[in-house]
Amino acid sequence: MKTRLGCLSHKSDSYNDFSEFLPPAHETTARCLKLSTDEVVRWSESFDSLLTHKYGLAAFRTFLKSEFSDENIEFWMACEDYKKIKSSAKLVSKANKIFKEFVEVQAPREINIDYRTREKTKQSLADPTPASLNEVQGKIYSLMEKDSYPRFLRSKMYQDIVNRAQARGQRRSV
């Protein structure tokens, strides 16, 4: 995943250093070619397409980190993991961790939700179930879909990814 993003993005004055995604030079060519223009363009067709594609999600997370606004995607991903938990003891532990990290007022990575949603979430987590975070997760999803996702699609980072995928596709077809 990091290899492909490293191949598709480059250092820019408007973004953090993406060098963490760059693979060793000998790995770059072979792995870069696996991400097609169709895959990259599909990310712009729906927010779900972006989030369900391993490298789309990684690119979106990187973009949000570059804007210092990655708490929403990190919360959404934590909720996705939370829903998969089968053990009730682990469910309680994970629910508390998510609440303290994202939902609680003045949490280290506090998400932007209204008072009513915060209180309802707190009550819901008093006796957690796999669905306890569904409502707040849905609100954060909608917020990202309406705000962060359009900014990502307009970003230099995404445009560079598309352009590079298209350039690679043209070179292969010649």
Short mmCIF file of C-alpha atoms in Angstrom, two decimals:
data_model
loop_
_atom_site.label_atom_id
_atom_site.label_comp_id
_atom_site.label_asym_id
_atom_site.label_seq_id
_atom_site.Cartn_x
_atom_site.Cartn_y
_atom_site.Cartn_z
CA MET A 1 0.00 0.00 0.00
CA LYS A 2 2.68 2.49 0.98
CA THR A 3 4.63 1.50 -2.11
CA ARG A 4 1.81 2.37 -4.47
CA LEU A 5 1.05 5.70 -2.82
CA GLY A 6 4.73 6.56 -2.84
CA CYS A 7 4.79 5.93 -6.54
CA LEU A 8 1.76 8.08 -7.15
CA SER A 9 2.46 11.05 -4.95
CA HIS A 10 5.46 13.32 -4.80
CA LYS A 11 6.71 15.94 -2.40
CA SER A 12 4.91 19.25 -2.73
CA ASP A 13 5.08 22.51 -0.86
CA SER A 14 1.39 22.17 -0.01
CA TYR A 15 1.69 18.70 1.56
CA ASN A 16 3.74 16.95 4.20
CA ASP A 17 6.70 14.92 3.06
CA PHE A 18 5.34 11.70 1.54
CA SER A 19 8.76 10.06 1.60
CA GLU A 20 7.45 7.60 4.20
CA PHE A 21 5.49 6.01 1.34
CA LEU A 22 8.47 5.67 -0.98
CA PRO A 23 9.76 2.12 -1.38
CA PRO A 24 13.34 1.17 -2.11
CA ALA A 25 14.17 2.18 -5.69
CA HIS A 26 14.32 -1.41 -7.01
CA GLU A 27 10.69 -2.05 -5.91
CA THR A 28 9.18 1.11 -7.35
CA THR A 29 8.61 0.18 -10.97
CA ALA A 30 7.06 -3.25 -10.53
CA ARG A 31 4.63 -2.29 -7.79
CA CYS A 32 3.59 1.10 -9.17
CA LEU A 33 2.14 -0.42 -12.31
CA LYS A 34 -0.52 -2.36 -10.40
CA LEU A 35 -2.79 0.64 -9.69
CA SER A 36 -4.80 1.36 -12.83
CA THR A 37 -6.30 4.62 -14.03
CA ASP A 38 -9.75 3.00 -13.76
CA GLU A 39 -9.19 2.24 -10.07
CA VAL A 40 -8.00 5.76 -9.31
CA VAL A 41 -10.84 7.39 -11.29
CA ARG A 42 -13.38 5.09 -9.58
CA TRP A 43 -12.48 6.77 -6.27
CA SER A 44 -14.10 9.95 -7.61
CA GLU A 45 -17.36 8.18 -8.48
CA SER A 46 -18.42 7.58 -4.89
CA PHE A 47 -17.10 8.05 -1.40
CA ASP A 48 -17.75 4.35 -0.76
CA SER A 49 -15.50 3.42 -3.69
CA LEU A 50 -12.70 5.44 -2.13
CA LEU A 51 -13.13 3.98 1.37
CA THR A 52 -13.47 0.36 0.23
CA HIS A 53 -10.34 0.47 -1.93
CA LYS A 54 -7.26 -0.28 0.15
CA TYR A 55 -5.11 2.33 -1.59
CA GLY A 56 -7.94 4.84 -1.92
CA LEU A 57 -8.43 4.74 1.83
CA ALA A 58 -4.67 5.11 2.37
CA ALA A 59 -4.51 8.10 0.00
CA PHE A 60 -7.51 9.74 1.72
CA ARG A 61 -5.95 9.21 5.16
CA THR A 62 -2.67 10.71 3.95
CA PHE A 63 -4.52 13.71 2.53
CA LEU A 64 -6.38 14.28 5.81
CA LYS A 65 -3.16 13.96 7.79
CA SER A 66 -1.62 16.61 5.55
CA GLU A 67 -4.49 18.90 6.55
CA PHE A 68 -4.23 17.93 10.23
CA SER A 69 -7.82 16.67 10.11
CA ASP A 70 -7.53 12.91 10.18
CA GLU A 71 -9.54 12.34 13.37
CA ASN A 72 -12.76 11.65 11.44
CA ILE A 73 -11.34 8.91 9.20
CA GLU A 74 -9.47 7.39 12.13
CA PHE A 75 -12.71 7.37 14.15
CA TRP A 76 -14.64 5.84 11.22
CA MET A 77 -12.00 3.10 10.88
CA ALA A 78 -12.05 2.43 14.64
CA CYS A 79 -15.84 2.01 14.40
CA GLU A 80 -15.43 -0.45 11.52
CA ASP A 81 -13.05 -2.52 13.67
CA TYR A 82 -15.36 -2.18 16.66
CA LYS A 83 -18.30 -3.70 14.75
CA LYS A 84 -16.27 -6.87 14.10
CA ILE A 85 -15.59 -7.62 17.77
CA LYS A 86 -17.33 -10.76 19.06
CA SER A 87 -16.19 -10.85 22.70
CA SER A 88 -18.30 -8.70 25.02
CA ALA A 89 -15.28 -7.96 27.23
CA LYS A 90 -13.30 -6.72 24.23
CA LEU A 91 -16.35 -4.75 23.06
CA VAL A 92 -16.48 -2.88 26.38
CA SER A 93 -12.75 -2.20 26.29
CA LYS A 94 -12.77 -0.98 22.68
CA ALA A 95 -15.90 1.14 23.29
CA ASN A 96 -14.19 2.89 26.21
CA LYS A 97 -11.04 3.44 24.20
CA ILE A 98 -12.96 4.94 21.25
CA PHE A 99 -15.02 7.15 23.55
CA LYS A 100 -11.95 8.49 25.36
CA GLU A 101 -9.93 9.01 22.19
CA PHE A 102 -12.60 10.52 19.89
CA VAL A 103 -15.99 11.25 21.45
CA GLU A 104 -15.40 12.66 24.91
CA VAL A 105 -15.21 16.44 25.24
CA GLN A 106 -11.54 17.47 25.03
CA ALA A 107 -10.56 13.99 23.77
CA PRO A 108 -7.09 13.87 22.20
CA ARG A 109 -8.63 13.40 18.73
CA GLU A 110 -12.08 14.82 19.37
CA ILE A 111 -14.53 14.50 16.49
CA ASN A 112 -16.89 17.35 15.67
CA ILE A 113 -20.34 16.24 16.82
CA ASP A 114 -23.21 18.01 18.52
CA TYR A 115 -24.01 17.72 22.23
CA ARG A 116 -27.08 15.51 21.69
CA THR A 117 -25.12 12.99 19.59
CA ARG A 118 -22.26 12.95 22.10
CA GLU A 119 -24.65 12.28 25.00
CA LYS A 120 -26.61 9.66 23.09
CA THR A 121 -23.35 7.91 22.20
CA LYS A 122 -22.24 8.02 25.83
CA GLN A 123 -25.53 6.42 26.92
CA SER A 124 -25.31 3.83 24.16
CA LEU A 125 -21.82 2.83 25.28
CA ALA A 126 -22.94 2.26 28.88
CA ASP A 127 -24.01 -1.22 27.70
CA PRO A 128 -22.16 -1.57 24.38
CA THR A 129 -23.29 -3.65 21.44
CA PRO A 130 -21.69 -3.89 17.99
CA ALA A 131 -24.24 -1.29 16.81
CA SER A 132 -23.63 1.23 19.63
CA LEU A 133 -21.56 3.55 17.45
CA ASN A 134 -23.61 3.29 14.24
CA GLU A 135 -25.38 6.63 14.59
CA VAL A 136 -22.30 8.70 15.37
CA GLN A 137 -20.28 6.83 12.76
CA GLY A 138 -22.97 7.66 10.19
CA LYS A 139 -22.80 11.35 11.09
CA ILE A 140 -19.02 11.38 10.70
CA TYR A 141 -19.29 9.51 7.40
CA SER A 142 -21.75 12.14 6.11
CA LEU A 143 -19.51 14.95 7.30
CA MET A 144 -16.50 13.47 5.48
CA GLU A 145 -18.56 12.78 2.35
CA LYS A 146 -19.81 16.37 2.18
CA ASP A 147 -16.62 18.15 3.28
CA SER A 148 -13.34 16.21 3.19
CA TYR A 149 -14.08 14.01 0.17
CA PRO A 150 -14.74 16.90 -2.28
CA ARG A 151 -11.58 18.64 -1.00
CA PHE A 152 -9.62 15.43 -1.57
CA LEU A 153 -10.91 15.14 -5.14
CA ARG A 154 -9.87 18.76 -5.85
CA SER A 155 -6.50 18.35 -4.15
CA LYS A 156 -3.18 18.43 -5.92
CA MET A 157 -2.42 15.07 -4.33
CA TYR A 158 -5.39 13.30 -5.95
CA GLN A 159 -4.87 15.06 -9.28
CA ASP A 160 -1.23 13.95 -9.24
CA ILE A 161 -2.27 10.35 -8.54
CA VAL A 162 -4.70 10.41 -11.49
CA ASN A 163 -2.17 12.04 -13.81
CA ARG A 164 0.54 9.56 -12.94
CA ALA A 165 -1.78 6.57 -13.34
CA GLN A 166 -2.85 7.91 -16.75
CA ALA A 167 0.77 8.52 -17.78
CA ARG A 168 1.73 4.98 -16.82
CA GLY A 169 -1.27 3.63 -18.74
CA GLN A 170 -0.26 5.53 -21.88
CA ARG A 171 3.34 4.31 -21.65
CA ARG A 172 2.17 0.69 -21.35
CA SER A 173 -0.16 0.94 -24.33
CA VAL A 174 2.55 2.20 -26.65
#
